[in-house]
XYZ file of C-alpha atoms in Angstrom:
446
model
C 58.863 81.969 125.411
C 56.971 79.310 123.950
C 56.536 77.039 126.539
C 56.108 80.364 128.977
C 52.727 80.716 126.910
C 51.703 77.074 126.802
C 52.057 77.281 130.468
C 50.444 80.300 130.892
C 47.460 79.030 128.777
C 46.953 75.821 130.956
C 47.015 77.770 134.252
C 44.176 79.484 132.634
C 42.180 76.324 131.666
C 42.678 75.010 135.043
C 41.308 77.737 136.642
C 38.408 78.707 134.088
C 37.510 74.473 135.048
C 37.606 75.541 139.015
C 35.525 78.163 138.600
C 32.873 76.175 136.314
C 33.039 73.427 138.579
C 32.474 75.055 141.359
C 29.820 77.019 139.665
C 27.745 74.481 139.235
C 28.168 72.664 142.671
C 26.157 75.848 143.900
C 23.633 75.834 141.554
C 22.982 72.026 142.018
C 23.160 72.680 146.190
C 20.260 75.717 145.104
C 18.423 73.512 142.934
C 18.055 70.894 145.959
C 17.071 73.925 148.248
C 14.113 74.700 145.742
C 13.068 71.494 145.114
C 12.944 70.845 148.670
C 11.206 73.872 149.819
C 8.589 73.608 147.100
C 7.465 70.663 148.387
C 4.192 72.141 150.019
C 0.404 71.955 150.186
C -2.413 73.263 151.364
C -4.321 72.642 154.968
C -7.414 72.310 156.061
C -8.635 75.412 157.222
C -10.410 75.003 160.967
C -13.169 77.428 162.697
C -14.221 77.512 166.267
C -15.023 74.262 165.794
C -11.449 72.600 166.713
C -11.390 70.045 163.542
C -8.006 68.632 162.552
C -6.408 70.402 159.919
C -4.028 67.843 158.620
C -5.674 64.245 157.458
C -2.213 62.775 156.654
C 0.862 64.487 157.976
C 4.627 63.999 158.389
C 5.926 64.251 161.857
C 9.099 65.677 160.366
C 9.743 69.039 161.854
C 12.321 71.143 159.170
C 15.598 69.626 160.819
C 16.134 70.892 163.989
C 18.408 68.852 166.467
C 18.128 65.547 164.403
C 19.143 67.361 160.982
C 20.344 70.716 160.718
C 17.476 73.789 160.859
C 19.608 76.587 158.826
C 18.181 75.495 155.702
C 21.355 73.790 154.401
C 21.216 69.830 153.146
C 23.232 67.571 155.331
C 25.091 64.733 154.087
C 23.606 61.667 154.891
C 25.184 59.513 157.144
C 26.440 62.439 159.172
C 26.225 61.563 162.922
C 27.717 64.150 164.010
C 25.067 66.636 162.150
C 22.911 64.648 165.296
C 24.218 66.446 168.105
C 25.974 69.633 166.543
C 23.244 72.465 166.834
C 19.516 72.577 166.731
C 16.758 72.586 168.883
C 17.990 70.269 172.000
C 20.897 66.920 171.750
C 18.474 64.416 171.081
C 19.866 60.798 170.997
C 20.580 58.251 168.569
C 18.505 54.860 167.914
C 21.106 52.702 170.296
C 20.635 56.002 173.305
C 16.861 55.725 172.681
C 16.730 51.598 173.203
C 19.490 52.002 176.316
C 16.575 54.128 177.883
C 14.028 51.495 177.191
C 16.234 48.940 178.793
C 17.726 47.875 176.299
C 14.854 47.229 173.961
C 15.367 49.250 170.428
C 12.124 51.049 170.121
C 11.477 52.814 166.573
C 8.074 53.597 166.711
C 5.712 54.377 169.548
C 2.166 53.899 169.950
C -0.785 56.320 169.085
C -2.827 58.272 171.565
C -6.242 57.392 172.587
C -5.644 53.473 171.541
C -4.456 50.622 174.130
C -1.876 50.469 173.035
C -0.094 53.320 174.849
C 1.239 52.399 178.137
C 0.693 55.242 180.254
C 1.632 53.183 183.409
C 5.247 53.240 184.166
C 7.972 50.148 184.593
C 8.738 50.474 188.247
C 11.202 47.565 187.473
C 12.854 48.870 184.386
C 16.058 51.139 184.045
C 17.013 53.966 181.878
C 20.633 54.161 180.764
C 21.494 51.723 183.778
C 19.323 54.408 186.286
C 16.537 52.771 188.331
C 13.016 54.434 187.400
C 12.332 54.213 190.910
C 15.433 56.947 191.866
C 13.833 58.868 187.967
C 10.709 59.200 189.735
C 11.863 60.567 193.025
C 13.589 63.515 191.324
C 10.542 63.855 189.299
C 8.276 63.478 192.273
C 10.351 66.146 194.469
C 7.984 68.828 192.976
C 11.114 70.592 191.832
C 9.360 71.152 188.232
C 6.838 73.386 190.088
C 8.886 75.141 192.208
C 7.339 77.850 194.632
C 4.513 79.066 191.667
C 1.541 81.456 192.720
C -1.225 81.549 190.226
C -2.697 84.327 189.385
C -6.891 84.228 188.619
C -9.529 86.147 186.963
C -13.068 86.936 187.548
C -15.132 85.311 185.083
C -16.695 88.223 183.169
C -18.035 89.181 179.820
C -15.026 89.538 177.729
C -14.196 86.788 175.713
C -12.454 85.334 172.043
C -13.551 84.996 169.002
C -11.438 82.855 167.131
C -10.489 81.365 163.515
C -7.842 79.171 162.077
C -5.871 77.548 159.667
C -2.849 75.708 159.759
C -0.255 73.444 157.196
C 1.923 70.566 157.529
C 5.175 69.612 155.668
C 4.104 66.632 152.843
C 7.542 64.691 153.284
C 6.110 62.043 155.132
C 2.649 60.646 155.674
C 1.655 60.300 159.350
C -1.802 59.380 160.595
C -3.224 61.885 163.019
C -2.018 60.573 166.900
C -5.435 61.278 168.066
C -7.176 57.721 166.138
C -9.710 57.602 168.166
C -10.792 61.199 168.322
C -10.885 61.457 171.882
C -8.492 64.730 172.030
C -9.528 68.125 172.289
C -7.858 70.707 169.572
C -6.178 70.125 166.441
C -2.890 69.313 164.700
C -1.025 70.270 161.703
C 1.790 67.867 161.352
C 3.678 68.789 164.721
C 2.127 72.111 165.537
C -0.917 71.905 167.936
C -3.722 74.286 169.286
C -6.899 74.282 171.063
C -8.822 77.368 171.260
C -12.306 78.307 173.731
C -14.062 81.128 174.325
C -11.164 82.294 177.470
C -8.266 80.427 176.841
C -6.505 79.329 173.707
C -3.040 77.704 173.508
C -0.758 76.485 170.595
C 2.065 74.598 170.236
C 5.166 73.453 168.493
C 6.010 69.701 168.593
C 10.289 69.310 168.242
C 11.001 67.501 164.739
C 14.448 66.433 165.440
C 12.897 62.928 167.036
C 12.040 61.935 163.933
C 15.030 60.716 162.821
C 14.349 58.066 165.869
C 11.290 57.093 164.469
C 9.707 59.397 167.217
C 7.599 62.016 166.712
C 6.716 64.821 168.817
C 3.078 65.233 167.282
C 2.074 63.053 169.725
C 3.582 65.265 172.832
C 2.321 68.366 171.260
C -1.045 67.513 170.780
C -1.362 65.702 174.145
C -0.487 68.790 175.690
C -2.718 71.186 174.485
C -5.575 68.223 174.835
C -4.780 68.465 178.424
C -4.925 71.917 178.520
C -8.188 72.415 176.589
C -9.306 69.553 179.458
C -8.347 71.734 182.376
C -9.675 74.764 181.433
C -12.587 72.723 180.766
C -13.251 70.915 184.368
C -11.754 73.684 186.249
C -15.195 76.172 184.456
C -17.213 73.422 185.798
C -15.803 73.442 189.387
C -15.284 77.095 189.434
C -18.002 79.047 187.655
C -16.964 82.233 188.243
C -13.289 82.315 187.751
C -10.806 82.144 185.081
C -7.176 80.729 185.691
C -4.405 81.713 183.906
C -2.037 81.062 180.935
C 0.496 79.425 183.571
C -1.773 77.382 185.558
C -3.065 75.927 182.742
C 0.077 74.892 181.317
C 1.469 73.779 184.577
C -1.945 71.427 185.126
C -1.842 70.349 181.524
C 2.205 69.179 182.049
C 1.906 67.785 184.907
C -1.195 65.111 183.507
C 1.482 63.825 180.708
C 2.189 60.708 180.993
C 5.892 59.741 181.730
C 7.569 58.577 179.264
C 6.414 59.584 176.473
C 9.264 61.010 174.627
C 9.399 64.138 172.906
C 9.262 67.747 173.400
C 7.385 70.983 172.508
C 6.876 74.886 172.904
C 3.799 76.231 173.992
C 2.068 79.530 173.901
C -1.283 79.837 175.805
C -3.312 83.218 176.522
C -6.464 83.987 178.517
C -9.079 87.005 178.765
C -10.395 88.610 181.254
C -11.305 92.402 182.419
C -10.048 93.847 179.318
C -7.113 91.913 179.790
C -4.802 89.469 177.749
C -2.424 87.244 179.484
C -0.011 85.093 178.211
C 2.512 82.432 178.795
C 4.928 81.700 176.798
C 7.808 79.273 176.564
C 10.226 78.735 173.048
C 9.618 80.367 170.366
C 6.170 80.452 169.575
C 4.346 83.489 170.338
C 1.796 86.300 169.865
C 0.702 89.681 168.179
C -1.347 92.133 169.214
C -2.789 94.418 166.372
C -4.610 97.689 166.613
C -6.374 99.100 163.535
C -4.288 96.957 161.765
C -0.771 97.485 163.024
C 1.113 95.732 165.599
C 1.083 97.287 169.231
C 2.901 94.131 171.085
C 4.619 91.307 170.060
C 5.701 88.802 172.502
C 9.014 88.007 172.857
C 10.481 84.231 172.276
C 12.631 82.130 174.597
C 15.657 80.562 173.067
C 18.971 79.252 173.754
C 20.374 80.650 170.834
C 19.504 80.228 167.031
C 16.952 77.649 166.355
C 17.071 76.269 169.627
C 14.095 77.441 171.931
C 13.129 76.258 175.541
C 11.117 73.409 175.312
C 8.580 70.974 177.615
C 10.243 67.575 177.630
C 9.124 64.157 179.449
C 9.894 64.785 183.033
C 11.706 61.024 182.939
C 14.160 61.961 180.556
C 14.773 64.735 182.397
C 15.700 63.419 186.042
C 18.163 61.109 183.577
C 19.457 63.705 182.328
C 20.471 65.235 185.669
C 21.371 62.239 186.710
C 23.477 61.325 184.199
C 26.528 62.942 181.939
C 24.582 62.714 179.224
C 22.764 65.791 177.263
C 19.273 64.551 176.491
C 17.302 67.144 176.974
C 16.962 70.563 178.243
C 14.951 70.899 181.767
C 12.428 73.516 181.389
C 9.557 73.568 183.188
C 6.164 75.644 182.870
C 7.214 77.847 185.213
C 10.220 78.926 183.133
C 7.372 80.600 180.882
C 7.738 84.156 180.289
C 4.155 85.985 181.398
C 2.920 88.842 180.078
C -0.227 91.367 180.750
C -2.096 93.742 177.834
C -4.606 95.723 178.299
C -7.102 95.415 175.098
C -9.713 97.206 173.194
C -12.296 95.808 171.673
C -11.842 94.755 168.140
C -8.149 94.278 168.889
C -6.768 91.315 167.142
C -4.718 88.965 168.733
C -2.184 86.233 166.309
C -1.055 83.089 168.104
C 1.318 81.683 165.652
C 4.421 78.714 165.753
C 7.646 79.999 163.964
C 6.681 78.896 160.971
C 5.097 82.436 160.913
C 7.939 84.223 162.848
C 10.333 83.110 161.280
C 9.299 83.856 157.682
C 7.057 87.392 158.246
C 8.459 90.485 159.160
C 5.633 92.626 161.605
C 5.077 95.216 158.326
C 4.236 91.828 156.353
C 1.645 90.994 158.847
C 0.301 94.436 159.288
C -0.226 94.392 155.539
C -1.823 91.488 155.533
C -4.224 92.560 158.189
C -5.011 95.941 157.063
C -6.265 94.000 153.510
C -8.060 91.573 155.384
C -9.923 94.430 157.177
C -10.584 96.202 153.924
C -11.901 92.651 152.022
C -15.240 91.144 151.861
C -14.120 88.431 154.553
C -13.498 90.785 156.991
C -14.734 89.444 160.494
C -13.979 86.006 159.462
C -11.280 84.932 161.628
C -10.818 81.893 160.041
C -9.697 83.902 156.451
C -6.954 86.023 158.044
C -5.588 83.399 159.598
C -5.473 81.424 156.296
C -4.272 84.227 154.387
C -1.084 84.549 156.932
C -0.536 80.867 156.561
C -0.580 81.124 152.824
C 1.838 84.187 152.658
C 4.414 82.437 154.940
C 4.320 79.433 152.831
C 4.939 81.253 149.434
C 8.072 83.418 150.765
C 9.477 80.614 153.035
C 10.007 79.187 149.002
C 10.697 82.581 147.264
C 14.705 83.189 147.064
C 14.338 87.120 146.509
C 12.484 87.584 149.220
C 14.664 87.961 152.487
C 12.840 86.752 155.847
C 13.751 87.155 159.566
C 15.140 83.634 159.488
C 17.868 84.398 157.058
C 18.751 87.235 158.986
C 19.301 85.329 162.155
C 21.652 82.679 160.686
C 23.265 85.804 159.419
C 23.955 87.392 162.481
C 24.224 84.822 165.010
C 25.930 82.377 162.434
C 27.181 83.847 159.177
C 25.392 81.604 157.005
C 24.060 83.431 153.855
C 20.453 80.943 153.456
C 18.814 81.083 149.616
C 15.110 81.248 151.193
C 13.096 81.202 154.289
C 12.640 77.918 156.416
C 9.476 76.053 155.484
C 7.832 74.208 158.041
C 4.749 73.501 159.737
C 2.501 76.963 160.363
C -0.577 77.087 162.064
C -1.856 80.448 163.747
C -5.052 81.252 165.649
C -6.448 84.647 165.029
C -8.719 86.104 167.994
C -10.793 89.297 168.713
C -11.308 90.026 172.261
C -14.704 91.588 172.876
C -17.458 92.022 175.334
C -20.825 89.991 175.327
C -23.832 92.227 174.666
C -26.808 92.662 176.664
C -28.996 90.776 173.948
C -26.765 87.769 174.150
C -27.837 87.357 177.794
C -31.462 85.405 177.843
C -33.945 85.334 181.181
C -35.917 82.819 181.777
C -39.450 84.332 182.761
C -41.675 81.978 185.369
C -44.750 83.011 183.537
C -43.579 81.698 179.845
């Protein structure tokens, strides 16, 4: 009887050490959550002005392909965690020099110095694939496919526009633009341009980072280009407006091959009372009337955390090429377009999933009504920093539950402490009509 007790009593102890043990291997695995996630600061809010938000930014997208994107650490040295889920199969330092020929690349050049390339090796190979048979398939116009664009008249509706946008502080990365010859802005790997039609935003891929890549660089590029064709094509054409599509397909189709990395894109134009929109991944739009949402655009994703995505049109043709899972091949046209018909004083929210995937539509609407009510009501530039803000605070806040914990719910079964923090930026429009005193004659006689 004895020794039934002494037995009894160590079962006990073991288990009562178990259960502290494993006790405290969750709190330490919640502790590195928080500590990560508070890791935050502020940006540098931007007007119609198109100023860059983020001085010093990491290209570090929250783990997406390269890392995991649900929120949870990974251990290091994990390969595996490379290709197992995310936002495309990106490759790993030895795939990434076997595309440069052999040449281990870790780093690549900024934009708008000489040092970019944007002439391709004729000569060179990637993965053992001649660039010449690359730029056949890329050259067969099977990106473009059969599109019909669709254009407005140019009219008196227009945008008026604010916004604000935040980068992740893990890593300091200079700006890609050095020598300030892009149009738009960046914060970290998110992207916009905005005008007084069009306006565009974007979502550079993270997971290249862990290549020494970044897709800032891609992003950015490809809403310069975009902000460039909208641009020339008012000077040509006066009295027309083209669409989200055809400025997205003009934009892609000026990026230079090669240049690695990969991004969503949302773009919208107005015209006639009209709001049309592209969009490809999962960065989107709102539309709010009187303070609550009447539309919200839908996203395009393979499945959790993994959205369509533009990617360099050389990778691509490699990766149909080849057996090998590089990248995904999406192409403008694979952009989901939409129509609204507007009032004016309707607001319009361009926002990267930063926002979507911490606010629920009633946090928004909140957000908005107050905005309307406050002194900096009609300052564009304020709501959109005041969404930013919000998504950063409960992207930290455990209590809080967002729609991105509710997706790796339901999709995956993974029970995530907090939101996902990332980079946010969001451009907040009201479509309107010029007034008859904003149009000025020139007399003969004066």
């Amino acid at each position: 009887r004895a020794c039934g007790r002494s037995d009894l009593a160590l079962l006990c102890l073991i288990g009562v050490v178990v259960v502290v043990t494993t006790i405290q291997s969750e709190n330490e695995n919640i502790n590195i959550y928080r500590r990560r996630n508070a890791r935050l600061r502020k940006g540098i809010a931007s007007t119609s002005s198109d100023e860059p938000l983020c001085e010093r930014t990491r290209a570090h997208k929250q783990p997406g392909f390269a890392e995991k994107d649900d929120g949870r650490p990974e251990r290091s040295g994990s390969v595996s965690a490379i290709f197992r889920r995310g936002r495309s199969a990106v490759m790993t330092r030895k795939r990434v020099s076997d595309l440069r020929g052999g040449e281990e690349t870790s780093t690549q050049p900024k934009i708008g110095t000489t040092e970019h390339n944007w002439a391709v090796d004729m000569n060179a190979s990637y993965g053992g694939v001649h660039v010449s048979e690359l730029m056949e398939m890329v050259n067969d116009q099977s990106s473009r496919g059969n599109l019909t664009y669709t254009r407005n008249a140019r009219d008196g509706w227009h945008f008026e526009y604010g916004s604000y946008g935040v980068c992740k502080p893990e890593r300091p990365l200079d700006d890609p633009d050095t020598q300030g010859v892009l149009m738009g802005s960046s914060a970290g790997e998110d992207s916009y341009f905005t005008g007084d039609k069009c306006v565009g935003i974007a979502d550079g891929v993270g997971g290249w980072n862990i290549q020494g890549l970044s897709s800032a660089r891609f992003s950015r590029l490809l809403m310069h280009l975009s902000a460039e064709y909208q641009k020339n094509f008012t000077l040509a054409n006066p009295t027309e407006v083209p669409g989200p599509l055809e400025t997205l397909q003009e934009a892609y189709d000026q990026m230079p091959l090669g240049l690695i990395g990969s991004t969503t894109a949302c773009l919208a134009t107005i015209a006639a009372g009209e709001i049309h929109t592209a969009v490809l991944g999962d960065s989107s739009y709102l539309i709010l009337r009187n303070g609550s949402v009447i539309h919200k655009g839908s996203v395009l994703e393979h499945g959790f955390n993994h959205p369509y995505q533009l990617s360099d049109k050389l990778l691509i043709a490699y990766t149909r090429l080849s057996d090998k899972t590089l990248v995904n091949p999406e192409w403008p046209k694979d952009s989901l377009l939409k129509s609204h018909p507007v009032e004016e004083g309707d607001i319009l929210l361009l926002v990267t999933d930063g926002i979507l995937d911490n606010l629920w539509d009633h946090d928004i609407e909140t957000a908005t009504k107050n905005w309307m009510n406050s002194e900096s009501s009609g300052n564009l530039t304020s709501l959109a920093k005041g969404l930013t803000e919000l998504a950063m605070k409960i992207a930290v806040e455990p209590r809080v539950p967002t729609p991105f914990q509710a997706k790796a719910s339901q999709t995956n079964g993974w029970m995530l402490p907090t939101g996902k923090t990332d980079d946010i930026a969001v451009i907040a429009l009201s479509g309107g009509k010029f007034k008859l005193e904003h149009v000025f004659i020139l007399r003969p006689d004066l």
